[in-house]
Coordinates of C-alpha atoms and ligand atoms in Angstrom, one line a residue:
X118 CA -19.5 17.2 35.8
X119 CA -18.7 13.9 37.4
X120 CA -19.4 13.6 41.1
X121 CA -15.9 12.2 41.7
X122 CA -13.6 13.8 39.3
X123 CA -13.0 16.3 36.5
X124 CA -11.5 15.0 33.3
X125 CA -8.2 16.9 32.6
X126 CA -4.9 16.2 31.1
X127 CA -6.4 14.2 28.3
X128 CA -5.8 15.2 24.7
X129 CA -8.8 16.7 22.9
X130 CA -10.2 14.7 20.0
X131 CA -8.0 14.8 17.0
X132 CA -10.3 15.9 14.2
X133 CA -10.8 18.6 11.6
X134 CA -7.2 18.3 10.4
X135 CA -6.0 17.7 6.9
X136 CA -3.7 14.7 6.0
X137 CA -2.3 16.9 3.3
X138 CA -0.6 19.1 5.9
X139 CA 2.6 17.4 5.0
X140 CA 5.6 19.3 3.7
X141 CA 7.5 16.2 2.4
X142 CA 4.4 15.2 0.3
X143 CA 3.6 18.7 -1.0
X144 CA 7.2 19.5 -1.9
X145 CA 7.5 16.2 -3.8
X146 CA 4.3 16.9 -5.6
X147 CA 5.5 20.3 -6.8
X148 CA 9.0 19.1 -7.5
X149 CA 8.1 16.2 -9.7
X150 CA 5.4 17.7 -11.9
X151 CA 2.3 17.1 -9.8
X152 CA 1.7 20.6 -8.7
X153 CA -1.4 20.8 -10.9
X154 CA -3.1 18.2 -8.6
X155 CA -2.3 20.0 -5.3
X156 CA -5.7 21.5 -4.8
X157 CA -7.4 18.1 -5.2
X158 CA -4.9 16.5 -2.9
X159 CA -5.5 19.1 -0.3
X160 CA -9.3 18.8 -0.6
X161 CA -9.1 15.0 -0.2
X162 CA -6.7 15.4 2.7
X163 CA -9.1 17.8 4.4
X164 CA -12.0 15.4 3.9
X165 CA -9.9 12.5 5.4
X166 CA -9.5 14.4 8.6
X167 CA -13.2 15.2 9.2
X168 CA -15.1 13.6 12.0
X169 CA -17.5 12.1 9.4
X170 CA -14.8 10.2 7.6
X171 CA -13.2 9.1 10.8
X172 CA -16.6 7.7 11.8
X173 CA -16.8 5.8 8.5
X174 CA -13.4 4.3 9.2
X175 CA -14.4 3.2 12.7
X176 CA -17.8 1.7 11.7
X177 CA -16.4 0.0 8.5
X178 CA -14.0 -1.9 10.8
X179 CA -16.4 -2.4 13.7
X180 CA -18.9 -4.0 11.3
X181 CA -16.8 -6.3 9.1
X182 CA -18.2 -7.8 5.9
X183 CA -20.4 -10.8 6.2
X184 CA -20.6 -13.7 3.7
X185 CA -24.0 -14.8 2.4
X186 CA -23.4 -18.1 0.6
X187 CA -27.1 -18.9 -0.1
X188 CA -30.4 -17.2 -0.3
X189 CA -33.4 -18.1 1.8
X190 CA -34.4 -20.8 -0.7
X191 CA -31.0 -22.5 -0.8
X192 CA -29.7 -21.0 -4.0
X193 CA -26.1 -20.1 -4.0
X194 CA -25.6 -16.3 -4.2
X195 CA -22.0 -15.9 -2.9
X196 CA -22.6 -12.3 -1.9
X197 CA -20.7 -10.3 0.7
X198 CA -22.6 -7.6 2.7
X199 CA -20.6 -4.6 3.7
X200 CA -21.5 -1.8 6.2
X201 CA -22.6 1.4 4.4
X202 CA -19.5 3.1 5.6
X203 CA -17.4 0.8 3.4
X204 CA -19.3 2.0 0.4
X205 CA -19.0 5.6 1.4
X206 CA -15.2 5.2 1.6
X207 CA -15.1 3.4 -1.7
X208 CA -17.3 6.0 -3.4
X209 CA -15.1 8.8 -2.2
X210 CA -11.9 7.0 -3.3
X211 CA -13.3 6.3 -6.7
X212 CA -14.7 9.8 -7.2
X213 CA -11.3 11.2 -6.5
X214 CA -9.7 8.9 -9.2
X215 CA -7.4 7.0 -6.9
X216 CA -8.4 3.7 -8.5
X217 CA -7.5 4.6 -12.1
X218 CA -7.4 8.3 -13.0
X219 CA -3.9 8.2 -14.6
X220 CA -5.1 5.6 -17.1
X221 CA -7.9 7.9 -18.2
X222 CA -5.8 11.1 -18.3
X223 CA -2.2 10.3 -19.2
X224 CA -0.9 13.7 -18.1
X225 CA 2.7 14.2 -16.8
X226 CA 2.6 13.8 -13.1
X227 CA -0.7 11.8 -13.2
X228 CA 0.7 8.8 -11.2
X229 CA 2.3 11.1 -8.7
X230 CA -0.9 13.0 -8.1
X231 CA -2.8 9.7 -7.8
X232 CA -0.1 8.4 -5.3
X233 CA -0.5 11.6 -3.3
X234 CA -4.3 11.1 -3.2
X235 CA -3.9 7.5 -2.2
X236 CA -1.5 8.6 0.6
X237 CA -3.7 11.2 2.1
X238 CA -6.9 9.1 1.8
X239 CA -5.3 5.9 3.1
X240 CA -4.7 7.7 6.3
X241 CA -8.4 7.8 6.9
X242 CA -9.0 4.0 6.5
X243 CA -6.5 1.5 5.0
X244 CA -8.8 -1.5 4.4
X245 CA -10.6 -0.2 1.3
X246 CA -7.3 0.8 -0.2
X247 CA -7.0 -2.9 -1.3
X248 CA -9.7 -2.9 -4.0
X249 CA -8.8 0.7 -5.0
X250 CA -5.2 -0.4 -5.5
X251 CA -6.1 -3.6 -7.4
X252 CA -8.4 -1.7 -9.8
X253 CA -5.5 0.8 -10.5
X254 CA -3.1 -2.1 -10.9
X255 CA -5.3 -4.3 -13.2
X256 CA -5.2 -1.8 -16.1
X257 CA -1.6 -2.2 -17.2
X258 CA -1.9 -6.0 -17.1
X259 CA -5.2 -6.0 -19.0
X260 CA -3.6 -4.0 -21.7
X261 CA -1.8 -7.2 -22.7
X262 CA -5.1 -8.1 -24.3
X263 CA -6.1 -5.0 -26.3
X264 CA -9.7 -6.0 -27.1
X265 CA -10.5 -6.7 -23.5
X266 CA -8.7 -3.5 -22.4
X267 CA -10.8 -1.5 -25.0
X268 CA -14.0 -2.8 -23.4
X269 CA -13.1 -2.8 -19.7
X270 CA -10.6 0.0 -19.2
X271 CA -13.0 2.9 -19.6
X272 CA -15.2 1.4 -16.9
X273 CA -12.3 0.6 -14.6
X274 CA -11.2 4.2 -15.0
X275 CA -14.7 5.6 -14.5
X276 CA -15.2 7.8 -11.4
X277 CA -18.6 6.3 -10.6
X278 CA -18.7 3.7 -7.9
X279 CA -21.4 1.3 -9.1
X280 CA -21.7 -1.5 -6.5
X281 CA -23.6 -4.7 -7.2
X282 CA -23.5 -8.0 -9.1
X283 CA -24.6 -7.1 -12.7
X284 CA -22.9 -7.8 -16.1
X285 CA -19.8 -5.6 -15.9
X286 CA -20.1 -4.1 -19.4
X287 CA -23.5 -2.7 -18.4
X288 CA -22.3 -0.9 -15.3
X289 CA -21.2 2.7 -14.8
X290 CA -17.9 1.7 -13.2
X291 CA -16.0 -1.4 -12.2
X292 CA -13.8 -2.6 -9.4
X293 CA -11.1 -5.3 -10.1
X294 CA -9.5 -8.0 -7.9
X295 CA -6.6 -10.4 -8.2
X296 CA -6.8 -14.1 -7.6
X297 CA -3.4 -15.9 -7.5
X298 CA -2.7 -17.5 -4.2
X299 CA -3.5 -21.1 -3.6
X300 CA -3.2 -23.4 -0.6
X301 CA 0.0 -25.0 -1.8
X302 CA 1.6 -22.0 -3.2
X303 CA 1.4 -18.2 -2.7
X304 CA 4.8 -16.7 -3.3
X305 CA 5.4 -19.6 -5.6
X306 CA 2.5 -19.1 -8.0
X307 CA 4.0 -21.6 -10.4
X308 CA 2.8 -24.2 -8.0
X309 CA -0.8 -23.2 -8.9
X310 CA -3.0 -26.2 -9.8
X311 CA -6.2 -24.4 -10.9
X312 CA -6.8 -25.5 -14.5
X313 CA -8.0 -23.6 -17.5
X314 CA -9.5 -25.6 -20.4
X315 CA -10.3 -23.9 -23.7
X316 CA -14.1 -23.8 -24.4
X317 CA -13.6 -23.4 -28.1
X318 CA -15.2 -19.9 -28.4
X319 CA -12.1 -18.0 -27.1
X320 CA -13.1 -18.4 -23.4
X321 CA -11.7 -20.9 -21.0
X322 CA -13.3 -23.0 -18.2
X323 CA -11.5 -22.5 -14.9
X324 CA -11.6 -25.2 -12.1
X325 CA -9.8 -25.0 -8.9
X326 CA -9.4 -23.1 -5.6
X327 CA -7.9 -19.9 -4.5
X328 CA -6.8 -19.6 -0.8
X329 CA -6.8 -15.8 -0.7
X330 CA -8.9 -13.5 -3.0
X331 CA -9.6 -10.1 -1.4
X332 CA -12.5 -7.8 -2.3
X333 CA -14.5 -10.8 -3.6
X334 CA -17.4 -8.5 -4.5
X335 CA -15.3 -6.9 -7.3
X336 CA -16.7 -7.0 -10.8
X337 CA -13.8 -8.6 -12.5
X338 CA -10.7 -10.5 -11.4
X339 CA -7.3 -11.3 -12.9
X340 CA -6.9 -15.0 -12.2
X341 CA -3.9 -17.3 -12.7
X342 CA -4.6 -20.8 -13.9
X343 CA -2.8 -23.6 -15.7
X344 CA -3.8 -23.7 -19.4
X345 CA -2.5 -26.3 -21.8
X346 CA 0.2 -23.8 -22.7
X347 CA 1.2 -23.3 -19.0
X348 CA 0.3 -20.7 -16.3
X349 CA -1.9 -18.1 -17.9
X350 CA -3.6 -14.9 -16.8
X351 CA -7.4 -14.6 -17.2
X352 CA -10.0 -12.0 -16.9
X353 CA -12.9 -13.5 -14.9
X354 CA -16.2 -11.5 -14.4
X355 CA -18.3 -12.2 -11.3
X356 CA -21.4 -12.0 -13.6
X357 CA -21.4 -13.3 -17.1
X358 CA -22.6 -11.3 -20.1
X359 CA -26.0 -13.1 -20.1
X360 CA -26.6 -12.0 -16.5
X361 CA -26.0 -15.3 -14.8
X362 CA -23.5 -15.5 -12.0
X363 CA -20.1 -17.0 -12.8
X364 CA -19.3 -20.2 -10.9
X365 CA -17.1 -18.5 -8.3
X366 CA -18.1 -19.9 -5.0
X367 CA -17.0 -18.1 -1.9
X368 CA -16.2 -20.8 0.7
X369 CA -15.6 -18.5 3.7
X370 CA -14.1 -15.1 4.6
X371 CA -10.8 -15.0 6.4
X372 CA -10.8 -14.0 10.1
X373 CA -7.9 -11.6 9.8
X374 CA -5.6 -9.8 12.2
X375 CA -6.3 -6.5 10.6
X376 CA -7.7 -5.2 7.3
X377 CA -11.0 -6.0 8.8
X378 CA -13.2 -3.7 6.9
X379 CA -12.1 -5.5 3.7
X380 CA -13.2 -9.0 2.8
X381 CA -10.7 -11.7 1.8
X382 CA -12.2 -14.9 0.6
X383 CA -11.4 -18.5 -0.1
X384 CA -12.9 -19.3 -3.5
X385 CA -13.7 -22.4 -5.5
X386 CA -14.0 -22.0 -9.2
X387 CA -16.3 -24.7 -10.5
X388 CA -16.1 -24.4 -14.2
X389 CA -16.1 -20.6 -14.1
X390 CA -15.7 -18.7 -17.4
X391 CA -12.8 -16.5 -18.1
X392 CA -10.9 -14.9 -21.0
X393 CA -7.1 -15.1 -21.5
X394 CA -5.1 -11.9 -20.9
X395 CA -1.8 -11.8 -22.7
X396 CA 0.1 -14.7 -24.2
X397 CA -1.1 -18.1 -22.9
X398 CA 1.7 -19.7 -20.8
X399 CA 3.1 -16.3 -19.9
X400 CA 0.7 -15.6 -17.1
X401 CA 3.3 -14.5 -14.6
X402 CA 4.8 -12.0 -16.9
X403 CA 1.3 -10.6 -17.5
X404 CA 0.2 -10.4 -14.0
X405 CA 3.5 -9.0 -12.7
X406 CA 2.4 -5.7 -14.4
X407 CA -0.4 -5.7 -11.8
X408 CA 1.8 -6.8 -8.9
X409 CA 4.3 -4.0 -9.6
X410 CA 1.5 -1.4 -9.2
X411 CA 0.1 -2.9 -6.0
X412 CA 3.7 -3.1 -4.6
X413 CA 4.0 0.6 -5.1
X414 CA 0.8 1.0 -3.2
X415 CA 2.2 -1.1 -0.4
X416 CA 5.1 1.4 -0.1
X417 CA 2.7 4.4 -0.2
X418 CA 0.3 2.7 2.2
X419 CA 3.1 2.1 4.7
X420 CA 4.2 5.7 4.4
X421 CA 0.6 6.8 5.0
X422 CA 0.3 4.6 8.0
X423 CA 3.5 6.1 9.5
X424 CA 2.3 9.6 8.9
X425 CA -1.1 8.8 10.5
X426 CA 0.6 7.3 13.5
X427 CA 3.1 10.2 13.8
X428 CA 0.2 12.7 13.7
X429 CA -1.6 10.9 16.6
X430 CA 1.7 10.7 18.6
X431 CA 2.4 14.4 18.1
X432 CA -1.1 15.4 19.0
X433 CA -1.3 13.3 22.2
X434 CA 2.1 14.3 23.5
X435 CA 1.4 18.0 22.8
X436 CA -1.6 17.8 25.1
X437 CA -0.5 15.4 27.8
X438 CA 1.6 16.4 30.8
X439 CA 3.7 14.1 32.9
X440 CA 6.2 14.9 35.5
X441 CA 5.6 18.6 35.2
X442 CA 5.8 19.2 31.5
X443 CA 4.1 18.4 28.2
X444 CA 5.3 15.0 27.0
X445 CA 6.4 16.6 23.7
X446 CA 8.8 18.8 25.7
X447 CA 10.4 15.9 27.6
X448 CA 13.8 15.3 26.0
X449 CA 13.5 11.5 25.6
X450 CA 10.0 11.8 24.1
X451 CA 11.3 14.4 21.7
X452 CA 13.9 11.9 20.6
X453 CA 11.2 9.3 20.0
X454 CA 8.9 11.7 18.1
X455 CA 11.7 13.1 16.0
X456 CA 12.9 9.6 15.1
X457 CA 9.4 8.6 14.1
X458 CA 9.2 11.8 12.0
X459 CA 12.4 11.1 10.3
X460 CA 11.3 7.5 9.4
X461 CA 7.9 8.8 8.2
X462 CA 9.5 11.5 6.0
X463 CA 12.0 9.0 4.6
X464 CA 9.1 6.7 3.6
X465 CA 7.1 9.5 2.1
X466 CA 9.9 10.9 0.0
X467 CA 10.8 7.5 -1.3
X468 CA 7.2 6.6 -2.1
X469 CA 6.7 9.8 -4.0
X470 CA 10.0 9.4 -5.9
X471 CA 8.9 5.9 -7.0
X472 CA 5.6 7.3 -8.2
X473 CA 7.4 10.0 -10.1
X474 CA 9.6 7.3 -11.7
X475 CA 6.4 5.5 -12.7
X476 CA 5.2 8.6 -14.5
X477 CA 8.4 9.0 -16.4
X478 CA 8.8 5.3 -17.2
X479 CA 5.2 5.4 -18.6
X480 CA 6.4 8.3 -20.8
X481 CA 9.2 6.1 -22.1
X482 CA 12.1 7.1 -19.9
X483 CA 14.2 3.8 -19.7
X484 CA 16.5 5.0 -16.8
X485 CA 13.5 5.9 -14.7
X486 CA 11.9 2.5 -15.4
X487 CA 15.1 0.9 -14.3
X488 CA 15.3 3.0 -11.2
X489 CA 11.7 2.1 -10.4
X490 CA 12.4 -1.6 -10.9
X491 CA 15.2 -1.8 -8.3
X492 CA 13.9 1.0 -6.0
X493 CA 10.5 -0.6 -5.7
X494 CA 11.8 -4.1 -4.9
X495 CA 14.0 -2.7 -2.2
X496 CA 11.5 -0.2 -0.9
X497 CA 8.7 -2.8 -0.7
X498 CA 11.0 -4.8 1.5
X499 CA 12.3 -2.1 3.8
X500 CA 9.6 0.6 4.1
X501 CA 6.8 -2.0 4.6
X502 CA 8.9 -3.8 7.2
X503 CA 9.5 -0.6 9.1
X504 CA 5.8 0.2 9.1
X505 CA 4.9 -2.3 11.8
X506 CA 7.7 -1.2 14.1
X507 CA 6.8 2.4 13.5
X508 CA 3.1 1.7 14.3
X509 CA 4.1 0.0 17.6
X510 CA 6.2 2.9 18.7
X511 CA 3.7 5.6 17.7
X512 CA 1.0 3.7 19.6
X513 CA 3.2 3.6 22.7
X514 CA 3.5 7.4 22.6
X515 CA -0.2 7.5 23.6
X516 CA 0.5 5.2 26.6
X517 CA -2.4 3.1 27.6
X518 CA -4.8 5.1 25.4
X519 CA -2.9 3.9 22.4
X520 CA -3.7 0.3 23.2
X521 CA -7.4 1.1 23.3
X522 CA -9.5 0.8 20.1
X523 CA -11.1 4.2 20.4
X524 CA -7.7 5.8 19.7
X525 CA -7.6 4.3 16.2
X526 CA -4.0 3.2 16.9
X527 CA -4.8 -0.6 17.0
X528 CA -6.2 -0.3 13.5
X529 CA -2.9 1.2 12.2
X530 CA -1.0 -1.4 14.2
X531 CA -3.0 -4.4 12.8
X532 CA -2.8 -3.2 9.2
X533 CA 0.9 -2.5 9.1
X534 CA 2.3 -6.1 8.9
X535 CA -0.1 -6.9 6.0
X536 CA 1.6 -4.4 3.7
X537 CA 4.8 -6.4 4.3
X538 CA 3.1 -9.8 3.6
X539 CA 1.0 -9.4 0.5
X540 CA 2.4 -8.6 -2.9
X541 CA 5.6 -10.3 -2.0
X542 CA 6.5 -11.0 1.6
X543 CA 9.8 -9.8 3.1
X544 CA 12.1 -12.5 1.8
X545 CA 10.3 -12.6 -1.6
X546 CA 10.8 -8.8 -2.0
X547 CA 14.5 -9.1 -1.0
X548 CA 15.0 -11.9 -3.5
X549 CA 13.3 -9.7 -6.1
X550 CA 16.1 -7.2 -5.5
X551 CA 18.6 -10.0 -6.5
X552 CA 16.4 -10.8 -9.6
X553 CA 16.3 -7.1 -10.6
X554 CA 20.1 -6.9 -10.4
X555 CA 20.6 -10.1 -12.4
X556 CA 18.1 -9.4 -15.1
X557 CA 18.3 -5.6 -15.4
X558 CA 21.9 -4.4 -15.2
X559 CA 20.7 -0.9 -16.1
X560 CA 18.8 -0.8 -12.8
X561 CA 22.0 -0.4 -10.8
X562 CA 23.3 2.3 -13.1
X563 CA 20.1 4.2 -12.8
X564 CA 20.2 3.7 -9.0
X565 CA 23.7 5.1 -8.6
X566 CA 23.0 8.0 -11.0
X567 CA 20.1 9.0 -8.7
X568 CA 22.1 8.6 -5.5
X569 CA 25.0 10.4 -7.2
X570 CA 22.9 13.5 -7.4
X571 CA 23.7 13.9 -3.7
X572 CA 27.3 12.9 -3.8
X573 CA 29.6 15.1 -1.7
X574 CA 26.7 16.6 0.2
X575 CA 27.1 14.5 3.3
X576 CA 30.2 12.4 4.2
X577 CA 28.0 9.7 5.9
X578 CA 26.0 9.3 2.8
X579 CA 29.1 9.0 0.7
X580 CA 30.6 6.4 3.1
X581 CA 27.3 4.4 3.1
X582 CA 27.3 4.5 -0.7
X583 CA 30.8 3.1 -0.8
X584 CA 29.9 0.4 1.7
X585 CA 26.9 -0.5 -0.5
X586 CA 29.2 -0.9 -3.5
X587 CA 31.3 -3.3 -1.4
X588 CA 28.2 -5.2 -0.4
X589 CA 27.2 -5.5 -4.1
X590 CA 30.7 -6.9 -4.8
X591 CA 30.0 -9.8 -2.4
X592 CA 27.1 -11.0 -4.5
X593 CA 29.4 -12.6 -7.1
X594 CA 29.5 -15.5 -4.6
X595 CA 26.2 -17.3 -5.4
X596 CA 26.3 -19.1 -2.1
X597 CA 26.2 -15.8 -0.3
X598 CA 23.9 -13.7 -2.4
X599 CA 20.6 -15.0 -0.9
X600 CA 22.0 -14.7 2.6
X601 CA 22.8 -11.0 1.9
X602 CA 19.5 -10.2 0.2
X603 CA 17.8 -8.6 3.1
X604 CA 20.8 -6.6 4.1
X605 CA 21.2 -5.4 0.6
X606 CA 17.6 -4.4 0.2
X607 CA 17.8 -2.5 3.5
X608 CA 21.0 -0.7 2.5
X609 CA 19.8 0.1 -1.0
X610 CA 16.7 1.7 0.5
X611 CA 18.5 3.6 3.2
X612 CA 21.1 5.1 0.8
X613 CA 18.3 6.1 -1.6
X614 CA 16.3 7.6 1.2
X615 CA 19.3 9.4 2.5
X616 CA 20.1 10.9 -0.9
X617 CA 16.6 12.1 -1.3
X618 CA 16.5 13.7 2.1
X619 CA 19.9 15.3 1.7
X620 CA 18.7 16.8 -1.6
X621 CA 15.1 17.7 -0.7
X622 CA 14.4 17.9 3.0
X623 CA 15.6 20.4 5.7
X624 CA 19.2 20.1 6.9
X625 CA 17.9 18.9 10.3
X626 CA 15.9 16.0 8.9
X627 CA 18.7 15.0 6.5
X628 CA 21.3 15.2 9.3
X629 CA 19.2 13.1 11.7
X630 CA 18.7 10.5 9.0
X631 CA 22.3 10.3 8.0
X632 CA 23.6 10.3 11.6
X633 CA 21.3 7.5 12.6
X634 CA 20.4 5.3 9.6
X635 CA 23.7 5.8 7.7
X636 CA 26.2 6.4 10.4
X637 CA 27.1 3.9 13.1
X638 CA 25.6 5.9 15.9
X639 CA 22.1 4.5 16.1
X640 CA 20.3 2.2 18.6
X641 CA 17.9 -0.5 17.5
X642 CA 14.7 1.1 18.8
X643 CA 13.1 4.4 17.9
X644 CA 14.2 7.3 20.1
X645 CA 17.9 6.6 19.7
X646 CA 18.9 9.5 17.6
X647 CA 22.4 10.4 18.6
X648 CA 23.0 13.2 21.2
X649 CA 23.6 16.5 19.3
X650 CA 20.8 15.8 16.8
X651 CA 18.8 19.0 16.4
X652 CA 15.4 17.6 17.4
X653 CA 13.6 21.0 17.4
X654 CA 13.5 21.7 13.6
X655 CA 12.7 18.0 12.9
X656 CA 9.6 18.3 15.1
X657 CA 8.7 21.7 13.8
X658 CA 8.6 20.3 10.2
X659 CA 6.5 17.4 11.3
X660 CA 4.1 19.7 13.0
X661 CA 3.8 22.3 10.2
X662 CA 0.4 23.7 9.6
X663 CA -1.0 24.2 6.1
X664 CA -0.9 27.9 6.4
X665 CA 2.8 28.0 6.8
X666 CA 3.6 25.7 3.8
Ligands
FAD938 C1 -5.3 -10.2 4.2 C2 -4.7 -10.9 3.0 C3 -5.3 -10.7 1.7 C4 -4.8 -11.3 0.6 N1 -5.4 -11.0 -0.6 C5 -4.9 -11.7 -1.7 C6 -5.6 -11.5 -3.0 O1 -6.5 -10.7 -3.1 N2 -5.2 -12.2 -4.0 C7 -4.1 -13.1 -3.9 O2 -3.8 -13.7 -4.9 N3 -3.5 -13.3 -2.7 C8 -3.8 -12.6 -1.6 N4 -3.2 -12.8 -0.4 C9 -2.1 -13.7 -0.4 C10 -0.7 -13.1 -0.2 O3 -0.4 -12.5 -1.4 C11 0.2 -14.3 0.2 O4 -0.2 -14.7 1.5 C12 1.6 -13.9 0.1 O5 2.0 -13.6 -1.2 C13 2.5 -15.0 0.7 O6 2.2 -16.2 0.2 P1 1.9 -17.5 1.1 O7 0.9 -17.1 2.1 O8 1.6 -18.6 0.3 O9 3.2 -17.7 1.9 P2 4.5 -18.6 1.4 O10 4.7 -18.3 -0.1 O11 4.4 -20.0 1.8 O12 5.6 -17.8 2.2 C14 5.8 -18.0 3.6 C15 7.1 -17.3 4.0 O13 8.2 -17.9 3.3 C16 8.9 -16.8 2.6 N5 9.4 -17.3 1.4 C17 8.8 -17.7 0.3 N6 9.7 -18.1 -0.7 C18 10.9 -18.0 -0.1 C19 12.2 -18.3 -0.6 N7 12.4 -18.7 -1.8 N8 13.3 -18.0 0.2 C20 13.0 -17.6 1.5 N9 11.8 -17.3 2.0 C21 10.8 -17.5 1.2 C22 7.9 -15.7 2.5 O14 8.6 -14.4 2.4 C23 7.1 -15.8 3.7 O15 7.7 -15.1 4.8 C24 -3.6 -12.1 0.7 C25 -3.1 -12.3 1.9 C26 -3.5 -11.7 3.1 C27 -2.9 -12.0 4.4

């Protein structure tokens, strides 16, 4: 005991929980054909909440990766050293199949189960989700080149995490990265200047720079470069089949706001060897298959971050008293927590619906494919944008403790904006909504068919749906369309989220969402649910324990 004071009125450590204690997640899993994966999701969720894994997350971030450009004799080696905790996180993610299981076992619900695993595990540590997600996403793009897919896909889908620079086809398992962004053009990849010259044996020689390439210790990368036919997608291994290192020179690692456990490099390709993937000159079309998958993971990752922040906020406020009562019982704090819970559930239910749409579109369902196209563009915009605001408010629920690294909240806070920036920053995602509407008229039909499932259930949802149709009518003026794109992406997401909550959540959550997000009665900050909202059941659902599910 301290000579001067006892410690009291501080929350106990939050550990030994399971991130799968999540009604919205488990209900979605069962509803959309992923019930067979529930036991594995629960096991992974329980592991994510252990003290051991929390410690991996802390140390992987506290000891960020270090670039070793040369060995002691001056030879280039271009290696990145990671803390052992990074490798433990990666190994656990790969063993659980988050990086590619649906490609190895094309079972109904496989993408949904994988999404649920990614969601529960990302709550432990988000940084390593980047290479896990890119490996998952590389497979559909690689399939544009069947002979490469035949050789590499089984290794990308392998559940063995086999780290180290060796010829990829001799390894037990592979990790993939993506190398598109250049100094002069990120969103606008057509501005890429990296060149690809045919070598005459089917391979190409790549010369140029990439301004951002994350997870540079990956085994293979999908790279965009200008071939004689135009922008083309290539598969580039870190190590060539003869065991020599490909000429990918890591110039430096980015000093990033967050995502610090992960490495993001600037790379020079100095006549590096790569093989074309898909039709030469159609590189954007090929790599967009990858980008669409990583965009889904941005939505899932944002939902995971919200859930993790909410859990911390609920835990702290349940154990902290101020002005004579637990914070969680103070009316205004209840409004904040309930509002955070509503946002978190809306993000989760949408993320899982999009994952289910992926399953069905992979099985050939055109309407689900169209729904996914539009829903993902809009959701990438809105859910990822809400992530940062949600993290800030959840952090504040812990007061000063939330601002201190030991709480883990700064990590969530730093990570959140990244999910909105990469794989299409806010404006680019919103403009992608316009593109989806222009190029895939079926997307809007699929969207309204989905939303229509909840028609008549809540007048505020019906009114918001009608307003959305009016907004869509304004797009016929080309001068206005871009100005309205963000508003449109927001409304498309809110109406879809509202319809899903009305159909699948509890009346209290659906009511709180419709009253605030779809009605006019909502402030701009969290904690502004209108008076009369039944906060108790919203909080009870957010606090539900596994045993009662
Ligand atoms: C930590 C981190 C890791 C990354 N890892 C990778 C990686 O592994 N591989 C990779 O290829 N890239 C990676 N990136 C790059 C990332 O994908 C890009 O930063 C992102 O796509 C934005 O591109 P940019 O930085 O060139 O910004 P810009 O394209 O210059 O965009 C700047 C701003 O302008 C907006 N904008 C762009 N076009 C328009 C328009 N037509 N109208 C209105 N607004 C517009 C954007 O929304 C954005 O807000 C990473 C980035 C970060 C931060």
